[in-house]
Each structure stands twice: as C-alpha cells, then as structure tokens.
Tab-separated table of C-alpha atoms in Angstrom:
chain	number	residue	atom	x	y	z
A	44	MET	CA	-61.411	-14.613	-48.009
A	45	SER	CA	-63.434	-16.929	-46.095
A	46	ALA	CA	-61.788	-16.475	-42.573
A	47	MET	CA	-60.949	-13.242	-41.299
A	48	SER	CA	-60.538	-15.091	-38.362
A	49	ASN	CA	-61.580	-13.230	-35.061
A	50	SER	CA	-57.951	-12.847	-33.926
A	51	ASN	CA	-56.686	-11.581	-37.237
A	52	TRP	CA	-58.098	-8.904	-39.437
A	53	SER	CA	-57.231	-5.289	-39.109
A	54	ARG	CA	-59.898	-3.695	-36.790
A	55	ARG	CA	-60.970	-0.264	-35.617
A	56	SER	CA	-63.313	0.411	-32.275
A	57	LEU	CA	-66.055	-1.177	-34.155
A	58	PHE	CA	-68.773	-0.166	-31.643
A	59	ARG	CA	-67.495	3.660	-32.110
A	60	ALA	CA	-67.476	2.870	-35.736
A	61	ALA	CA	-71.061	1.392	-35.476
A	62	ALA	CA	-72.452	4.476	-33.656
A	63	GLY	CA	-70.942	6.724	-36.105
A	64	MET	CA	-72.585	4.775	-39.191
A	65	ALA	CA	-75.982	4.558	-37.291
A	66	ALA	CA	-76.134	8.153	-36.965
A	67	ALA	CA	-74.966	8.847	-40.588
A	68	GLY	CA	-77.913	6.335	-41.800
A	69	THR	CA	-75.930	4.485	-43.855
A	70	LEU	CA	-77.253	0.855	-42.941
A	71	ALA	CA	-80.501	0.139	-44.645
A	72	ALA	CA	-79.072	-1.999	-47.652
A	73	CYS	CA	-75.651	-3.232	-47.500
A	74	GLY	CA	-75.922	-6.474	-50.015
A	75	GLY	CA	-77.699	-5.374	-52.773
A	76	ASN	CA	-78.872	-8.556	-54.648
A	77	ASN	CA	-80.836	-10.171	-51.812
A	78	GLY	CA	-81.764	-13.682	-53.008
A	79	ARG	CA	-84.960	-13.769	-51.393
A	80	GLY	CA	-86.345	-17.145	-51.550
A	81	GLY	CA	-90.074	-15.562	-51.823
A	82	SER	CA	-91.519	-19.290	-52.425
A	83	SER	CA	-92.144	-20.383	-48.769
A	84	GLY	CA	-95.811	-18.889	-48.244
A	85	SER	CA	-95.258	-18.697	-44.927
A	86	GLY	CA	-95.564	-14.992	-44.392
A	87	LYS	CA	-92.540	-14.929	-42.138
A	88	ASN	CA	-89.463	-12.945	-43.306
A	89	LEU	CA	-86.007	-13.270	-42.063
A	90	VAL	CA	-82.660	-11.416	-43.102
A	91	GLN	CA	-79.092	-13.268	-42.816
A	92	TYR	CA	-76.130	-11.485	-42.801
A	93	PHE	CA	-72.494	-13.074	-44.332
A	94	HIS	CA	-69.453	-11.599	-45.065
A	95	ALA	CA	-68.259	-12.186	-48.788
A	96	TYR	CA	-66.532	-15.228	-49.185
A	97	GLY	CA	-63.947	-15.318	-51.821
A	98	GLU	CA	-64.307	-18.760	-53.129
A	99	ALA	CA	-66.248	-18.949	-56.448
A	100	GLY	CA	-69.839	-20.173	-55.730
A	101	VAL	CA	-70.260	-19.921	-51.849
A	102	GLU	CA	-72.695	-16.891	-52.305
A	103	GLN	CA	-74.867	-18.930	-54.652
A	104	ALA	CA	-74.740	-21.883	-52.346
A	105	VAL	CA	-75.930	-19.713	-49.309
A	106	LYS	CA	-78.818	-18.305	-51.229
A	107	ARG	CA	-79.738	-21.640	-52.658
A	108	TYR	CA	-79.925	-23.238	-49.104
A	109	ALA	CA	-82.011	-20.152	-48.071
A	110	LYS	CA	-84.251	-20.531	-50.979
A	111	ALA	CA	-84.989	-24.564	-50.164
A	112	TYR	CA	-86.323	-23.676	-46.539
A	113	LYS	CA	-90.081	-23.845	-46.400
A	114	GLY	CA	-90.297	-22.287	-43.007
A	115	ALA	CA	-89.945	-18.483	-44.083
A	116	ASP	CA	-88.676	-16.370	-46.741
A	117	VAL	CA	-84.984	-16.016	-46.039
A	118	THR	CA	-83.011	-12.675	-47.570
A	119	THR	CA	-79.348	-12.857	-47.721
A	120	GLN	CA	-77.189	-9.568	-47.335
A	121	TRP	CA	-73.835	-10.334	-49.112
A	122	ILE	CA	-71.286	-7.903	-47.310
A	123	THR	CA	-67.852	-7.120	-48.820
A	124	GLY	CA	-65.540	-8.226	-46.305
A	125	SER	CA	-63.637	-5.323	-45.012
A	126	GLN	CA	-67.022	-3.787	-44.393
A	127	PHE	CA	-68.549	-6.518	-43.000
A	128	GLU	CA	-67.666	-5.821	-39.072
A	129	GLN	CA	-68.553	-2.407	-39.015
A	130	LYS	CA	-71.950	-3.149	-40.964
A	131	LEU	CA	-73.041	-5.918	-38.815
A	132	PHE	CA	-72.162	-4.006	-35.694
A	133	ALA	CA	-73.878	-0.724	-36.917
A	134	ALA	CA	-76.916	-2.582	-38.106
A	135	LEU	CA	-77.278	-4.195	-34.753
A	136	LEU	CA	-77.768	-1.082	-33.022
A	137	THR	CA	-80.911	-0.249	-35.175
A	138	LYS	CA	-84.251	-1.537	-36.637
A	139	ASN	CA	-82.858	-2.948	-39.624
A	140	ALA	CA	-80.797	-5.456	-37.391
A	141	PRO	CA	-80.474	-8.916	-39.218
A	142	ASP	CA	-82.386	-11.940	-37.332
A	143	VAL	CA	-79.583	-14.112	-38.289
A	144	PHE	CA	-75.996	-13.162	-38.742
A	145	GLU	CA	-72.300	-15.104	-38.993
A	146	PHE	CA	-69.678	-14.219	-36.783
A	147	HIS	CA	-67.180	-15.460	-33.944
A	148	PRO	CA	-67.779	-15.813	-30.624
A	149	GLN	CA	-67.505	-13.029	-28.266
A	150	ILE	CA	-68.420	-12.751	-24.838
A	151	GLN	CA	-69.786	-9.082	-25.101
A	152	LEU	CA	-72.361	-10.345	-27.409
A	153	VAL	CA	-73.602	-12.459	-24.822
A	154	LYS	CA	-73.354	-10.247	-21.867
A	155	SER	CA	-75.193	-7.446	-23.668
A	156	GLY	CA	-78.105	-9.925	-24.540
A	157	GLN	CA	-77.441	-9.599	-28.228
A	158	VAL	CA	-77.287	-13.076	-29.275
A	159	ALA	CA	-79.827	-15.772	-28.392
A	160	ASP	CA	-79.030	-18.907	-26.370
A	161	LEU	CA	-79.259	-21.962	-28.839
A	162	THR	CA	-78.579	-24.631	-26.123
A	163	ASP	CA	-81.808	-26.300	-26.950
A	164	ILE	CA	-81.178	-26.738	-30.500
A	165	ILE	CA	-77.525	-27.799	-30.103
A	166	GLU	CA	-77.911	-30.275	-26.968
A	167	PRO	CA	-79.391	-32.903	-29.030
A	168	VAL	CA	-76.289	-32.998	-31.241
A	169	LYS	CA	-73.746	-31.662	-28.813
A	170	ASP	CA	-71.760	-34.781	-28.718
A	171	ASP	CA	-71.323	-34.674	-32.701
A	172	PHE	CA	-69.441	-31.378	-32.487
A	173	ASN	CA	-65.676	-30.645	-31.929
A	174	PRO	CA	-65.575	-30.154	-28.260
A	175	ALA	CA	-63.496	-27.354	-28.616
A	176	ASP	CA	-65.902	-25.684	-30.661
A	177	ILE	CA	-68.655	-26.190	-28.229
A	178	LYS	CA	-66.234	-24.761	-25.491
A	179	SER	CA	-65.623	-21.626	-27.110
A	180	HIS	CA	-69.449	-20.951	-27.707
A	181	THR	CA	-70.439	-21.725	-23.987
A	182	VAL	CA	-70.971	-19.354	-21.283
A	183	ASP	CA	-72.260	-20.478	-17.676
A	184	GLY	CA	-73.436	-23.513	-19.477
A	185	LYS	CA	-75.369	-22.429	-22.117
A	186	ILE	CA	-74.087	-22.226	-25.640
A	187	TYR	CA	-74.483	-19.625	-27.884
A	188	GLY	CA	-73.958	-19.829	-31.656
A	189	VAL	CA	-73.523	-22.829	-34.152
A	190	ARG	CA	-70.178	-23.194	-35.272
A	191	MET	CA	-70.172	-23.614	-39.205
A	192	ILE	CA	-66.767	-24.234	-40.266
A	193	ASP	CA	-63.452	-24.306	-38.713
A	194	ASP	CA	-60.749	-22.664	-40.782
A	195	PRO	CA	-57.092	-23.508	-39.770
A	196	GLN	CA	-54.378	-20.927	-40.975
A	197	PHE	CA	-50.537	-21.676	-41.398
A	198	PHE	CA	-47.666	-21.123	-44.087
A	199	PHE	CA	-47.887	-22.038	-47.555
A	200	TYR	CA	-44.496	-22.481	-49.318
A	201	ARG	CA	-43.210	-23.614	-52.503
A	202	PRO	CA	-41.157	-26.961	-52.377
A	203	SER	CA	-39.411	-26.283	-55.399
A	204	LEU	CA	-38.564	-23.024	-54.347
A	205	PHE	CA	-37.115	-24.267	-51.088
A	206	GLU	CA	-35.020	-27.198	-53.019
A	207	LYS	CA	-33.460	-24.700	-55.259
A	208	ALA	CA	-32.540	-22.420	-52.292
A	209	LYS	CA	-31.199	-25.497	-50.283
A	210	ILE	CA	-33.348	-24.551	-47.315
A	211	GLU	CA	-35.331	-26.826	-44.925
A	212	VAL	CA	-39.081	-26.254	-43.509
A	213	PRO	CA	-38.594	-23.647	-40.398
A	214	GLN	CA	-39.015	-24.991	-37.261
A	215	THR	CA	-38.132	-21.907	-35.396
A	216	LEU	CA	-38.988	-18.040	-36.280
A	217	GLU	CA	-35.120	-17.501	-36.638
A	218	GLU	CA	-35.273	-20.123	-39.418
A	219	LEU	CA	-38.026	-18.594	-41.044
A	220	ILE	CA	-36.389	-15.152	-41.200
A	221	GLU	CA	-33.347	-16.873	-42.469
A	222	ALA	CA	-35.390	-18.662	-45.132
A	223	ALA	CA	-37.230	-15.421	-46.296
A	224	ALA	CA	-33.748	-13.718	-46.982
A	225	LYS	CA	-32.191	-16.847	-48.834
A	226	LEU	CA	-35.726	-16.939	-50.925
A	227	LYS	CA	-35.598	-13.597	-51.885
A	228	THR	CA	-34.868	-12.580	-55.397
A	229	SER	CA	-35.306	-9.621	-57.631
A	230	LYS	CA	-38.731	-10.507	-58.541
A	231	VAL	CA	-40.040	-13.013	-55.517
A	232	LYS	CA	-40.328	-11.651	-51.928
A	233	GLY	CA	-39.320	-14.073	-49.177
A	234	ALA	CA	-42.286	-14.238	-47.474
A	235	PHE	CA	-45.838	-12.658	-46.777
A	236	LEU	CA	-47.906	-12.125	-43.542
A	237	GLY	CA	-50.490	-9.968	-44.414
A	238	ASN	CA	-50.474	-6.064	-45.075
A	239	ASP	CA	-50.187	-5.291	-41.771
A	240	ILE	CA	-48.692	-8.377	-40.162
A	241	THR	CA	-51.837	-8.496	-37.488
A	242	PRO	CA	-52.725	-12.107	-39.012
A	243	VAL	CA	-49.795	-13.708	-37.142
A	244	GLN	CA	-50.253	-11.728	-33.935
A	245	SER	CA	-51.966	-14.911	-31.823
A	246	PRO	CA	-49.739	-17.483	-33.577
A	247	LEU	CA	-46.700	-15.207	-32.508
A	248	ILE	CA	-48.090	-15.264	-28.842
A	249	TRP	CA	-49.049	-19.039	-28.768
A	250	SER	CA	-45.421	-20.185	-30.611
A	251	ALA	CA	-44.058	-18.362	-27.820
A	252	GLY	CA	-45.363	-20.473	-25.420
A	253	ALA	CA	-47.638	-17.971	-23.867
A	254	ASP	CA	-51.637	-17.118	-24.603
A	255	THR	CA	-54.015	-14.487	-24.818
A	256	LEU	CA	-55.778	-15.110	-21.842
A	257	THR	CA	-55.487	-17.904	-18.830
A	258	GLU	CA	-58.253	-20.164	-18.293
A	259	ASP	CA	-59.558	-18.070	-15.646
A	260	ASN	CA	-59.404	-14.937	-17.757
A	261	LYS	CA	-56.172	-13.039	-16.693
A	262	VAL	CA	-53.615	-11.501	-19.455
A	263	ALA	CA	-51.082	-14.194	-20.298
A	264	PHE	CA	-49.532	-12.407	-23.325
A	265	ASN	CA	-47.264	-9.996	-21.799
A	266	THR	CA	-44.009	-12.195	-21.476
A	267	ASP	CA	-40.419	-11.780	-22.290
A	268	ALA	CA	-40.578	-14.577	-25.137
A	269	VAL	CA	-43.516	-12.706	-26.873
A	270	ALA	CA	-41.290	-9.456	-26.463
A	271	GLU	CA	-38.517	-11.352	-28.031
A	272	GLY	CA	-40.695	-12.522	-30.994
A	273	LEU	CA	-42.088	-9.011	-31.481
A	274	LYS	CA	-38.341	-7.931	-32.051
A	275	GLN	CA	-37.696	-10.897	-34.206
A	276	LEU	CA	-40.750	-9.871	-36.291
A	277	ARG	CA	-39.441	-6.341	-36.371
A	278	SER	CA	-36.261	-7.184	-37.802
A	279	LEU	CA	-38.140	-9.476	-40.648
A	280	PHE	CA	-39.917	-6.441	-41.435
A	281	THR	CA	-37.162	-4.046	-41.898
A	282	SER	CA	-35.254	-6.555	-43.707
A	283	GLY	CA	-36.535	-5.793	-47.425
A	284	ASN	CA	-37.172	-9.810	-47.487
A	285	LEU	CA	-41.129	-9.286	-46.685
A	286	LEU	CA	-43.717	-8.685	-49.169
A	287	LEU	CA	-45.657	-5.590	-47.901
A	288	ASP	CA	-47.958	-4.036	-50.151
A	289	ALA	CA	-49.525	-7.018	-52.041
A	290	PRO	CA	-52.705	-6.125	-54.175
A	291	ALA	CA	-54.944	-8.550	-52.524
A	292	ASP	CA	-54.366	-9.299	-48.464
A	293	TRP	CA	-53.210	-12.433	-46.856
A	294	TRP	CA	-56.736	-14.445	-47.192
A	295	ASP	CA	-56.481	-14.318	-50.733
A	296	PRO	CA	-53.953	-16.610	-52.383
A	297	SER	CA	-53.184	-14.433	-55.218
A	298	ALA	CA	-49.796	-13.180	-53.822
A	299	PHE	CA	-48.697	-16.751	-53.490
A	300	THR	CA	-50.054	-18.220	-56.801
A	301	GLN	CA	-48.503	-15.182	-58.675
A	302	GLY	CA	-45.435	-15.665	-57.540
A	303	LEU	CA	-44.930	-12.401	-55.629
A	304	THR	CA	-43.762	-14.271	-52.518
A	305	ALA	CA	-42.129	-17.810	-51.761
A	306	ILE	CA	-44.175	-18.292	-48.383
A	307	GLN	CA	-47.453	-17.007	-47.434
A	308	TRP	CA	-49.515	-17.082	-44.227
A	309	CYS	CA	-53.183	-18.029	-45.399
A	310	GLY	CA	-56.112	-20.319	-44.613
A	311	MET	CA	-56.687	-23.947	-45.833
A	312	TRP	CA	-59.756	-22.501	-47.588
A	313	ALA	CA	-57.615	-21.541	-50.456
A	314	MET	CA	-56.249	-24.694	-51.276
A	315	PRO	CA	-58.070	-25.232	-54.154
A	316	ALA	CA	-57.229	-22.258	-55.836
A	317	MET	CA	-53.725	-22.525	-55.265
A	318	GLN	CA	-53.709	-26.273	-56.321
A	319	GLN	CA	-55.305	-25.002	-59.513
A	320	ALA	CA	-52.547	-22.401	-60.017
A	321	LEU	CA	-49.483	-24.279	-58.617
A	322	GLY	CA	-50.520	-28.082	-58.712
A	323	ASP	CA	-48.350	-30.075	-56.413
A	324	ASP	CA	-45.590	-27.466	-55.775
A	325	ILE	CA	-47.509	-26.381	-52.210
A	326	GLY	CA	-46.469	-27.354	-48.736
A	327	ILE	CA	-47.659	-26.135	-45.366
A	328	PHE	CA	-46.321	-25.856	-41.865
A	329	PRO	CA	-47.419	-23.988	-38.925
A	330	PHE	CA	-46.137	-20.755	-37.294
A	331	PRO	CA	-43.032	-21.759	-36.050
A	332	LYS	CA	-41.314	-21.950	-32.389
A	333	VAL	CA	-40.578	-18.813	-30.913
A	334	GLY	CA	-37.784	-19.041	-28.329
A	335	SER	CA	-36.819	-22.230	-26.598
A	336	ALA	CA	-39.904	-22.891	-24.575
A	337	GLY	CA	-42.119	-22.236	-27.544
A	338	LYS	CA	-44.315	-24.676	-29.483
A	339	GLN	CA	-45.680	-24.275	-33.092
A	340	SER	CA	-49.232	-23.083	-33.483
A	341	VAL	CA	-52.116	-23.054	-35.755
A	342	THR	CA	-54.757	-20.535	-35.624
A	343	ASN	CA	-58.175	-22.034	-35.917
A	344	GLY	CA	-60.298	-19.086	-37.442
A	345	GLY	CA	-63.852	-19.883	-38.644
A	346	TRP	CA	-67.361	-18.726	-38.753
A	347	SER	CA	-70.336	-19.432	-36.569
A	348	MET	CA	-73.916	-18.660	-36.941
A	349	PHE	CA	-75.899	-16.598	-34.325
A	350	VAL	CA	-79.625	-15.484	-33.758
A	351	ASN	CA	-80.160	-11.753	-32.991
A	352	ALA	CA	-81.953	-11.987	-29.531
A	353	LYS	CA	-83.304	-8.211	-30.023
A	354	GLY	CA	-84.881	-9.141	-33.338
A	355	ASP	CA	-88.670	-9.433	-33.749
A	356	ASN	CA	-88.422	-13.285	-35.122
A	357	VAL	CA	-86.041	-14.922	-32.385
A	358	GLU	CA	-88.253	-18.247	-32.570
A	359	ALA	CA	-88.429	-18.507	-36.166
A	360	ALA	CA	-84.429	-17.535	-36.802
A	361	LYS	CA	-83.950	-20.536	-34.446
A	362	GLU	CA	-86.053	-22.653	-36.355
A	363	TYR	CA	-83.964	-21.703	-39.675
A	364	VAL	CA	-80.695	-22.165	-37.904
A	365	LYS	CA	-81.703	-25.693	-36.381
A	366	TRP	CA	-83.136	-26.456	-39.885
A	367	LEU	CA	-79.883	-25.325	-41.865
A	368	TRP	CA	-76.864	-25.817	-39.619
A	369	ILE	CA	-78.027	-28.874	-37.382
A	370	GLU	CA	-80.381	-30.932	-39.781
A	371	GLN	CA	-79.238	-30.243	-43.257
A	372	LYS	CA	-75.989	-32.176	-43.109
A	373	GLN	CA	-75.516	-32.289	-47.055
A	374	TYR	CA	-75.679	-28.662	-47.034
A	375	GLN	CA	-73.291	-28.510	-44.298
A	376	GLU	CA	-70.625	-30.874	-45.923
A	377	ASP	CA	-71.335	-28.601	-49.377
A	378	PHE	CA	-70.389	-25.587	-47.523
A	379	ALA	CA	-67.589	-26.632	-46.077
A	380	THR	CA	-65.699	-28.901	-48.714
A	381	SER	CA	-67.506	-27.651	-52.354
A	382	TYR	CA	-66.007	-24.195	-52.722
A	383	GLY	CA	-62.738	-23.701	-50.697
A	384	PHE	CA	-61.720	-26.293	-48.051
A	385	HIS	CA	-62.778	-25.843	-44.548
A	386	ILE	CA	-62.930	-28.152	-41.675
A	387	PRO	CA	-66.727	-29.408	-40.945
A	388	PRO	CA	-67.298	-28.907	-36.953
A	389	ARG	CA	-69.401	-31.863	-36.958
A	390	THR	CA	-67.425	-35.018	-36.493
A	391	SER	CA	-69.731	-37.264	-38.365
A	392	ILE	CA	-69.385	-34.924	-41.362
A	393	ALA	CA	-65.643	-34.239	-40.900
A	394	GLN	CA	-65.277	-38.049	-41.091
A	395	SER	CA	-67.268	-38.580	-44.304
A	396	ALA	CA	-65.758	-35.658	-46.060
A	397	THR	CA	-63.700	-37.409	-48.953
A	398	LYS	CA	-61.816	-34.200	-50.120
A	399	LEU	CA	-60.153	-33.607	-46.899
A	400	LYS	CA	-58.787	-37.353	-46.720
A	401	SER	CA	-55.473	-36.973	-48.806
A	402	GLY	CA	-52.957	-34.872	-49.959
A	403	LEU	CA	-52.653	-31.234	-48.845
A	404	PRO	CA	-56.020	-30.910	-47.346
A	405	ALA	CA	-55.296	-33.933	-45.132
A	406	GLU	CA	-52.153	-32.641	-43.931
A	407	GLY	CA	-54.007	-29.223	-43.276
A	408	VAL	CA	-56.393	-31.468	-40.833
A	409	LYS	CA	-53.495	-32.978	-39.084
A	410	LEU	CA	-51.687	-29.717	-38.474
A	411	PHE	CA	-55.164	-28.395	-37.284
A	412	ASN	CA	-55.507	-31.388	-34.720
A	413	GLU	CA	-51.930	-31.180	-33.549
A	414	PHE	CA	-51.336	-27.348	-33.301
A	415	GLY	CA	-54.722	-25.687	-33.426
A	416	HIS	CA	-55.751	-22.877	-31.226
A	417	PHE	CA	-59.521	-22.020	-30.951
A	418	ASP	CA	-61.424	-19.185	-30.255
A	419	ASN	CA	-61.469	-17.767	-27.099
A	420	ILE	CA	-65.172	-16.322	-26.068
A	421	GLY	CA	-63.518	-14.018	-23.641
A	422	TRP	CA	-61.124	-12.558	-26.146
A	423	THR	CA	-63.002	-9.414	-27.450
A	424	GLN	CA	-62.897	-6.938	-30.162
A	425	ALA	CA	-61.339	-4.225	-27.906
A	426	MET	CA	-58.561	-6.916	-26.691
A	427	ILE	CA	-57.794	-8.024	-30.293
A	428	SER	CA	-57.449	-4.164	-31.287
A	429	SER	CA	-55.077	-3.728	-28.445
A	430	ILE	CA	-52.575	-6.280	-29.734
A	431	ASN	CA	-53.172	-4.835	-33.336
A	432	ASP	CA	-51.794	-1.710	-31.892
A	433	VAL	CA	-48.835	-3.638	-30.329
A	434	MET	CA	-48.232	-4.968	-33.701
A	435	ALA	CA	-48.292	-1.619	-35.449
A	436	ASN	CA	-46.037	0.073	-32.762
A	437	SER	CA	-43.383	-2.618	-32.180
A	438	VAL	CA	-43.066	-4.448	-35.525
A	439	ARG	CA	-44.159	-1.656	-38.057
A	440	LYS	CA	-42.924	1.345	-35.811
A	441	ASP	CA	-39.796	1.053	-33.831
A	442	GLY	CA	-41.463	0.882	-30.477
A	443	ASP	CA	-40.357	-1.124	-27.334
A	444	PRO	CA	-41.898	-4.427	-27.590
A	445	LYS	CA	-42.060	-4.670	-23.447
A	446	ALA	CA	-43.313	-1.257	-23.160
A	447	GLN	CA	-46.167	-1.832	-26.024
A	448	LEU	CA	-47.035	-5.142	-24.217
A	449	ALA	CA	-47.351	-3.395	-21.031
A	450	ALA	CA	-49.942	-0.676	-22.362
A	451	ALA	CA	-51.824	-3.703	-24.058
A	452	GLU	CA	-52.199	-5.450	-20.586
A	453	LYS	CA	-53.644	-2.230	-19.049
A	454	LYS	CA	-56.145	-1.990	-21.758
A	455	VAL	CA	-57.119	-5.578	-21.697
A	456	ASP	CA	-57.279	-5.642	-17.985
A	457	ALA	CA	-59.605	-2.717	-17.980
A	458	GLU	CA	-61.991	-4.734	-20.539
A	459	LEU	CA	-61.659	-7.951	-18.348
A	460	LYS	CA	-62.910	-6.160	-15.332
A	461	LYS	CA	-65.992	-4.725	-17.137
A	462	LEU	CA	-66.589	-8.285	-18.303
A	463	PHE	CA	-66.043	-10.104	-15.465
A	464	GLY	CA	-65.610	-7.843	-12.678
C-alpha cells in the first residue's frame, strides 16, 4: 500500500485525533519489532517512522539500510497504514516523537517549525532531482524534505475483458461509466475507485480542467465542470456497476487480481503483484477527461523523508537522511524497484532503473511524464479533508455538488488565510 498519497486516503481531523491520542497516552510503541541496528557504537540513537508498505520485503529492506549505517543506531517503527498518520501526528506532540519520518510535503509542517530545512544536504545534488519534486518541497527558497519515491496512480484494466465486451479504453468520464456498465457481470463489477471513492477526488478536479489551488494559493476547484463531474460520479456510484465493499482497499491490487472488478484505480507499486497474478492481461489508462475542456490526469503520490526540527538529534538525523537518501544510490534504486515499482525522483537513478524501461512499467512512466500532477505543498490535511466531505456528501450521498463545493471553498479559504494571511 505504498502510496496512501496525500490527496488520497480517507482522513479525519488529524490534529484533533492526535491531541486525543496524546492525552490517552497511546503513543509509546507503535511498531513493535524495532529493527534496531545496535552495532554502530556511536552512542547516538535515532528513531524513524515508516508506514507499512504492502509489498513483501520493504520492511526488511528499510531495516537493512538502517543497520548498515555506522553513524547512529537507527530504530524503525513500522506502522500499519490506516493508523500511520494519526500515530505520526500524535507522536510529534510528545517526547516520543521520531527523529526522522516519512510523509508528504505540507506547508503547515514548515510553518509550525516541525520539519528541518534540508537545503544544505540537497543543494549539491538538486539538479539530479525531478524539478517538480524540488518545487513541491520548497517554501521561500528553502527545501524541506527529500523525496524518496514518486508513485503514479491510474486505472488498471483487463484487455481480454475489454475485447470480450467490445469496448475501447475510455477517453472521457462518460465512456468510463459506459464501460463499467458493459463490463459488469453477475460475478465481476465494472470498476473499483476505492471503498470511499476519495482516491479519485484530485484527478476528478484536474481532469475537469480545474486545480486544487492556483499558483498564488487561491481556491481553484469550485467550477461548473467539477460539479458536473461529481454528478457523473454520483450516477456511477448508484448504478450498481461499481465495487463498493472490497475486502482490501484501492492501494491493494487484490480486488483486481482476484477478478472482483474489471477496472481498478491503483498505483504503479502494485504492478509486480498484478503481473504475477495476471501475466500480460493488464493495461493502464489515466483518469479520463471530464467535460469538453478537460484533460486526462495521473496522480503522482509518493513519499518523502523529513527531519523532526523539534527533536533532540536534528544534526544526527540530517546526517542519516543525507547518507541514505542522498548518497546511497544503490539503496535508493533497490527501494524504488525491487519490491513494488516506484519512479526514483533522482534522474540518474530513474535513467538506470532497468525494470522501468519496458512493458507496463515503461508505460506507467510515460503516463506519469505526460499527465502527472505533483503534490502542492500548500494543499494541507484540512483542505484534503474538506474535499473528502464533498465526495461523501455529493457522490455517496445525494447532496448538491455546487453547494458542497461552495462549502469546501469556504473552509479552504479560511485555512489559506491562516497560512498565508
């Protein structure tokens, strides 16, 4: 489940949850088996938080890298996906906060002084990073966080089922809805967009020719085209052609590989597992156009490594991050391509990553380059949450999309004023 991308999984008001959990004292140990290196002899101890990636072998790899580091003893907390965010934000309020943690670039972490400025360690290799990844981590000319992986997300489909139903790859949202209807059988649903539909909320906005925010941080999602797209999604939701209660959520390929659905929104990380199950009977396509002015889109999720600026070991933590995520290219390529497939944010590594050079992964890279939308550091948890509400109220319930978008605009405006004045 390597990309519960920052625009995408169902969220609560995390800071509220965090405060509650801190009060309840549930924070001390959330990962169990800690993978402590124990052999550096440096006398320095660091703790790093990772969310539990779904691909086999990732946890062992992360602990192996940590153990190879001689500058400190690094303990890894490996935290189940759905709890990761709550546990991270709760822990950051306490003395048990991690020194290093993975997350997505969000400006409130910078404004609150929670994450350390990493410009000095990134600057020497800055030109080797995808410029969009540098931009999404930059505030006032300073870079906060090192991108570890880029995680494009798109629709996966079974070409054999498309052939049998005599349908083409959907170019528009209407065509996607029609395809889901034609592909549905008594055993197979037409499509799966995640159990709560939120994974497609940002692509719906982009594919309707809108955006979450403008370049100068104004609301950009409240348009007639987005409202129209929400109406169309509502019709898909009520059609009976959508898989709504998959045993595992969208980031896990099992609904697709077990034949519960003919089309699934998922991430590139799941390709190896899909190929193992289905061989060559897999194709991918971007989120289709919404309305006449729209354009296909691909979510680029992914994860970045941050240093806790309020921790006791800021310099030691920066040294470790520099060692692993700047200097150890072999580990960076291993992390990106040996378990699931992710795109290395370093151009030099992306160019040498042979597993991404042909077939389905190469197609994923092509869609990522052509249609990918990167994190916007100004698009925060609270803003994401307000769009989650729009999805709940206008797609899963029957609320008026225009009214829901207007309500979200109000909330997001209030957040923007807090952040940018």
